Tab-separated table of C-alpha atoms in Angstrom:
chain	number	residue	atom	x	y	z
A	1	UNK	CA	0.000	0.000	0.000
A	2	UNK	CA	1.239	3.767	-1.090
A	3	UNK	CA	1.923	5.831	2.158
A	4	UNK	CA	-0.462	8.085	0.167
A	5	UNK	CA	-3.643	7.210	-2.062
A	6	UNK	CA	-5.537	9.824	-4.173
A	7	UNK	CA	-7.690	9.195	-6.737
A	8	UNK	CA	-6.534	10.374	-9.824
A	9	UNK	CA	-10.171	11.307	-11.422
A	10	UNK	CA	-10.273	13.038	-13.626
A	11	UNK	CA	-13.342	15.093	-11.641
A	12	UNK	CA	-15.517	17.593	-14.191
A	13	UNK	CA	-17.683	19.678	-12.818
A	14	UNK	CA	-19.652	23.063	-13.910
A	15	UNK	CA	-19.008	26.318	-12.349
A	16	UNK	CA	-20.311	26.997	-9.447
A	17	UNK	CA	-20.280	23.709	-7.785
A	18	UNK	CA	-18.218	22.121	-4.802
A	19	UNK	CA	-15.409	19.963	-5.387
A	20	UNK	CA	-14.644	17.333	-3.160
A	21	UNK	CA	-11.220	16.007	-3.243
A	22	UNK	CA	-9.776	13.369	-1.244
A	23	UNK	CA	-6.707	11.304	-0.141
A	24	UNK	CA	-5.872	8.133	2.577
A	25	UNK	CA	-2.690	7.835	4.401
A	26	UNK	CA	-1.201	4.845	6.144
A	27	UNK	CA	1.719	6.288	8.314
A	28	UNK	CA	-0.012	7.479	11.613
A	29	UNK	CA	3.011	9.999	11.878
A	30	UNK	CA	2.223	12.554	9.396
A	31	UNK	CA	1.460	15.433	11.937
A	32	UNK	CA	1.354	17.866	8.622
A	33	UNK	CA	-1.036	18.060	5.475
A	34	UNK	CA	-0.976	20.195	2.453
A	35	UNK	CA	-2.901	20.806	-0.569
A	36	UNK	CA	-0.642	21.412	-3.561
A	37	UNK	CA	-2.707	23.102	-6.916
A	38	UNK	CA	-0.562	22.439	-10.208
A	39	UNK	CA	-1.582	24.156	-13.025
A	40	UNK	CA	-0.700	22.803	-16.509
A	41	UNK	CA	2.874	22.743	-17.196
A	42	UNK	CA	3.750	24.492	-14.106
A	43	UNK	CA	5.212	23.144	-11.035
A	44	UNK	CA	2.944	23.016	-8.014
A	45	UNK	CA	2.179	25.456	-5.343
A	46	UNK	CA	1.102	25.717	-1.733
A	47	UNK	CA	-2.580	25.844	-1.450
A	48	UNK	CA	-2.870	25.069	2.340
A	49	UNK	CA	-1.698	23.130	5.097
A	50	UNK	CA	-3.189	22.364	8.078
A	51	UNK	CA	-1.697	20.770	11.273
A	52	UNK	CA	-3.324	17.868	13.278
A	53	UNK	CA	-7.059	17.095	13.109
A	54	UNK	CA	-9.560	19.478	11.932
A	55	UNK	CA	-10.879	22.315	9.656
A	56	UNK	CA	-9.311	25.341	8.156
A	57	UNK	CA	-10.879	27.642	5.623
A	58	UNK	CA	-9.481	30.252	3.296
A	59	UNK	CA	-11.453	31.810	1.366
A	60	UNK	CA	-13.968	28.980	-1.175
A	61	UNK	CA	-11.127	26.525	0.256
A	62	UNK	CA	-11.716	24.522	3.537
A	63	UNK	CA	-8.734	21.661	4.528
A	64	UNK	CA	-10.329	18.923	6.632
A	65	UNK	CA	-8.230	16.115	8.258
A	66	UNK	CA	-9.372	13.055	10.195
A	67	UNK	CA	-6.118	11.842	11.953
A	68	UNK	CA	-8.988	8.859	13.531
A	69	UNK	CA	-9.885	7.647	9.586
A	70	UNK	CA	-6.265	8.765	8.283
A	71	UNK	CA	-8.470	11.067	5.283
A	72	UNK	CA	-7.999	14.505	4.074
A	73	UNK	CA	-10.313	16.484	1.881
A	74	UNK	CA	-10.507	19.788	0.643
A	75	UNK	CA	-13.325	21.063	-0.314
A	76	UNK	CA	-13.939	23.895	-3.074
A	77	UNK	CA	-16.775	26.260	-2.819
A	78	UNK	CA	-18.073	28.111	-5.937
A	79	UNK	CA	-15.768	26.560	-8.246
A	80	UNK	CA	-14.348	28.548	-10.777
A	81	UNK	CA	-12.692	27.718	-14.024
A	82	UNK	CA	-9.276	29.539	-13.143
A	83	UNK	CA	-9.538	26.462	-10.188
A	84	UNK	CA	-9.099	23.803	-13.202
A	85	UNK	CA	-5.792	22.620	-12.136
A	86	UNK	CA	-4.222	19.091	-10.646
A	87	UNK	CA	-4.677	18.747	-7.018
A	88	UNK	CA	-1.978	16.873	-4.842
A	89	UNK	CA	-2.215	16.204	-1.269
A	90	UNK	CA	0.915	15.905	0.848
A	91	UNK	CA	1.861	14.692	4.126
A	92	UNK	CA	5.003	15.528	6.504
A	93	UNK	CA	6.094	13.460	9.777
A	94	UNK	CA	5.786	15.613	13.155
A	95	UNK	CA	8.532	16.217	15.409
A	96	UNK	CA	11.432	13.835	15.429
A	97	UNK	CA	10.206	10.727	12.996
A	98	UNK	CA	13.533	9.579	12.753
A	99	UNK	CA	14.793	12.290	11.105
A	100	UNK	CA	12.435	12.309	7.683
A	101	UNK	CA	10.330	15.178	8.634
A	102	UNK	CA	11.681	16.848	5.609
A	103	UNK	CA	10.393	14.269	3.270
A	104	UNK	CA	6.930	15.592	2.250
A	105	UNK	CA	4.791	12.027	0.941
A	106	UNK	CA	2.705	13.316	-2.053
A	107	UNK	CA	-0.184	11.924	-3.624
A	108	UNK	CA	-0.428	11.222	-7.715
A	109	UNK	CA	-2.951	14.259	-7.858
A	110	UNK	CA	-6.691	14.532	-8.864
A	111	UNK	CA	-7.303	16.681	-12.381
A	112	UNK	CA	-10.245	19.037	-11.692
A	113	UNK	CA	-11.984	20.476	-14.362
A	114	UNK	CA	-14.415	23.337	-14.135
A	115	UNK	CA	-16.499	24.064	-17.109
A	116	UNK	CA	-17.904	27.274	-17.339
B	1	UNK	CA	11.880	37.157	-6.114
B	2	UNK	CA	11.695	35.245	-9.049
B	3	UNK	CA	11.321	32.201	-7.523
B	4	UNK	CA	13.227	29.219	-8.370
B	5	UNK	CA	14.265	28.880	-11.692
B	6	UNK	CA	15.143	26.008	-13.641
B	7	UNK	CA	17.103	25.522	-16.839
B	8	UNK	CA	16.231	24.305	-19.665
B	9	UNK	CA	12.763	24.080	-20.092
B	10	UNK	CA	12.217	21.347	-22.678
B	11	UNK	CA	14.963	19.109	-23.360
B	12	UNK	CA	15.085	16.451	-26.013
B	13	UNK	CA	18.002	13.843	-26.319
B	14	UNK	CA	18.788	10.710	-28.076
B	15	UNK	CA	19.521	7.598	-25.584
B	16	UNK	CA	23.191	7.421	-24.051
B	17	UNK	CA	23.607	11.259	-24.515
B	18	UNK	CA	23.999	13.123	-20.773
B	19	UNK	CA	22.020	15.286	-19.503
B	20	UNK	CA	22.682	18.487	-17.275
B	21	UNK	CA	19.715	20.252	-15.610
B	22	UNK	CA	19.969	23.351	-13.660
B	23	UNK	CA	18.027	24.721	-10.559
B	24	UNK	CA	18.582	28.328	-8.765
B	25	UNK	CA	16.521	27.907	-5.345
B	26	UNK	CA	15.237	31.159	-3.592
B	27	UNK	CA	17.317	32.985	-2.037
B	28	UNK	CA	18.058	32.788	1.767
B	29	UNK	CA	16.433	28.860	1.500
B	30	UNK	CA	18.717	26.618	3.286
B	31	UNK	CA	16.969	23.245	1.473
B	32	UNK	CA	16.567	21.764	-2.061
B	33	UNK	CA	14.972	19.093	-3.670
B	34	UNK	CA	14.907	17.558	-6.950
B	35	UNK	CA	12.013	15.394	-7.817
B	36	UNK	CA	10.658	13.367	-10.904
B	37	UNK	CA	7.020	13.506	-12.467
B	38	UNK	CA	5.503	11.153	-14.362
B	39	UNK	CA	1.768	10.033	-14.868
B	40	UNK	CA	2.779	6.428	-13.552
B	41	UNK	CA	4.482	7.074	-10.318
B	42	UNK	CA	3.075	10.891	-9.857
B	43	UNK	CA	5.618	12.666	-7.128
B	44	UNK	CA	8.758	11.150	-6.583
B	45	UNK	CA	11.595	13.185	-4.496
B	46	UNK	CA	15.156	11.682	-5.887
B	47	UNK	CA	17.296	13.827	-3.535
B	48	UNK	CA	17.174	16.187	-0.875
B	49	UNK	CA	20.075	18.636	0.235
B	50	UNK	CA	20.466	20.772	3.224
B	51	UNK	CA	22.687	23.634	3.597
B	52	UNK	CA	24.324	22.230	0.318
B	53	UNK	CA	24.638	18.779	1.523
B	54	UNK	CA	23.430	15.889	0.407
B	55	UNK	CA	20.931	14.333	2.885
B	56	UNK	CA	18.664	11.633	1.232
B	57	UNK	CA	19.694	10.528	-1.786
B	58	UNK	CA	18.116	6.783	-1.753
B	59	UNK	CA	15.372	8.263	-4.328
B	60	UNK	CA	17.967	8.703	-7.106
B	61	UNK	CA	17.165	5.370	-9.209
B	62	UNK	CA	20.519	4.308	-10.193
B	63	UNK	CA	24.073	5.323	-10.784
B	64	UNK	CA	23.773	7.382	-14.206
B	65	UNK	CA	21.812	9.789	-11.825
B	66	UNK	CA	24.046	12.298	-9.850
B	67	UNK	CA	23.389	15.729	-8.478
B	68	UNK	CA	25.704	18.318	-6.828
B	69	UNK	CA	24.745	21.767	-5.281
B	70	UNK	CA	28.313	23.306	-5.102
B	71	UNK	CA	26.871	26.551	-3.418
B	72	UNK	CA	23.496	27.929	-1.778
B	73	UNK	CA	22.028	29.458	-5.477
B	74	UNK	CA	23.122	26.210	-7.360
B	75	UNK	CA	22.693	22.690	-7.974
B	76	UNK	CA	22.770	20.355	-10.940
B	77	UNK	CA	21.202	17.077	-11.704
B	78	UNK	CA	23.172	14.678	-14.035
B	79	UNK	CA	21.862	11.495	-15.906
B	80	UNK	CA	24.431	9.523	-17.623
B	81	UNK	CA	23.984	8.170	-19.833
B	82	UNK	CA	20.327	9.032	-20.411
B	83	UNK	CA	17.733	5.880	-21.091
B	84	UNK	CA	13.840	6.976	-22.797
B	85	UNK	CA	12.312	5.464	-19.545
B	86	UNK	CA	14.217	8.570	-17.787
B	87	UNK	CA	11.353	10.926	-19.537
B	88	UNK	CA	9.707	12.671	-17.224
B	89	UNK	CA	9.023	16.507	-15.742
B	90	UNK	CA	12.126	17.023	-13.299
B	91	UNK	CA	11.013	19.859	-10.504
B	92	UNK	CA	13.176	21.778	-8.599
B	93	UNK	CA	12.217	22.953	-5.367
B	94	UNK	CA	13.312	24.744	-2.000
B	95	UNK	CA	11.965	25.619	1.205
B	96	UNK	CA	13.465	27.336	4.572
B	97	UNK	CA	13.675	24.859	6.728
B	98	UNK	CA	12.226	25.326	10.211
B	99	UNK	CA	8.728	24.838	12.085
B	100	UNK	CA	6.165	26.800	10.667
B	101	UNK	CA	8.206	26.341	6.871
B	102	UNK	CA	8.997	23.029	6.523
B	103	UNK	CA	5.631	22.265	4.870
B	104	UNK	CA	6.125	25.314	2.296
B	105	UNK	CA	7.976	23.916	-0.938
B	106	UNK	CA	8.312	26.191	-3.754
B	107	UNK	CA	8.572	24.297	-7.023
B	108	UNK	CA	10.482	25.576	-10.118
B	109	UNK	CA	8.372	25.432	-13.290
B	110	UNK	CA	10.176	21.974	-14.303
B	111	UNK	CA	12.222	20.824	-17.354
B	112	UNK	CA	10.744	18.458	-19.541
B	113	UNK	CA	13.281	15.406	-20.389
B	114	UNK	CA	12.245	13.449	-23.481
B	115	UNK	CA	14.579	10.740	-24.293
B	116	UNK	CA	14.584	9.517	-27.713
């Protein structure tokens, strides 16, 4: 089993509506998750990160983490077509794991469409 | 800042030919990491340096893979000689390492290798 698992879609959807996107982890210490958007021939960039269990919101974006259910979702409000883009999750050990918490654990990313 | 900047862009190459690409992190970032794309295997980090050293290099699939970073604004990845399965996006990316930035990777825009 992949440390990380995210469906690869590809998800379509029409403006307007909310995008689900999810990922499972295995490794119980990733203390650190982060939502990565990659647009087309671009590298990726920090979306959000959140720390632990729980909710955080920015803006139409809301991170969610279950540390209980190892799952992560973000959640897009009034999706947009500028928000067609590949999504990858990431994960990062807390504290001293041994000396990795450096290596961020990506998932293969989920291609979002929008369609105006 | 301009970010981190990779050279070339696109690079095409005929099998047993090396293969030099170039990464200048962000200034002031103390770590950098080279990782390989591909639609098969998504994400994969090959190595990671800190303050110019190498780290973690167990990602780098086999001997005709080396990378240096003789200073702080510059570091190289080398495949010799080059194979077609080596095609891929290769992303350069840094980060300040610390709490509160370790989850924060800026990626370069990528060179894409096509071996021929």
């Amino acid at each position: 089993q992949k440390e990380v698992e995210q469906d690869p879609g590809p998800l379509s959807v029409p403006e307007g509506a909310i995008v689900s996107l999810n990922c499972t982890y295995s490794n119980s210490a990733f203390q650190y998750f982060m939502w990565y958007r990659q647009y087309s021939r671009k590298g990726p960039e920090l979306l959000m990160y959140t720390y632990s269990s729980g909710n955080k919101e920015d803006g139409r974006f809301t991170a969610q983490v279950d540390k209980s259910s190892k799952y992560i979702s973000l959640f897009i409000r009034d999706s947009q077509p500028s928000d067609s883009a590949t999504y990858l999750c990431a994960t990062l050990p807390g504290g001293n794991s041994g000396g990795s918490n450096y290596k961020l654990t990506f998932g293969k990313g989920t291609l979002l469409t929008v369609n105006p | 800042d301009a970010g981190v900047i990779q050279s070339p862009r696109h690079e095409v190459t005929e099998m047993g030919q090396e293969v030099t690409l170039r990464c200048k992190p962000i200034s002031g970032h103390n770590s950098l990491f080279w990782y390989r794309q591909t639609m098969m295997r998504g994400l994969e980090l090959l190595i990671y340096f800190n303050n110019n050293v190498p780290i973690d290099d167990s990602g780098m699939p086999e001997d005709r893979f080396s990378a240096k970073m003789p200073n702080a604004s510059f570091s190289t990845l080398k495949i010799q000689p080059s194979e077609p399965r080596d095609s891929a996006v290769y992303f350069c990316a840094s980060r300040l390492t610390g709490i509160g930035t370790n989850e924060k990777l800026f990626f370069g825009s990528g060179t894409q290798l096509s071996v021929l």
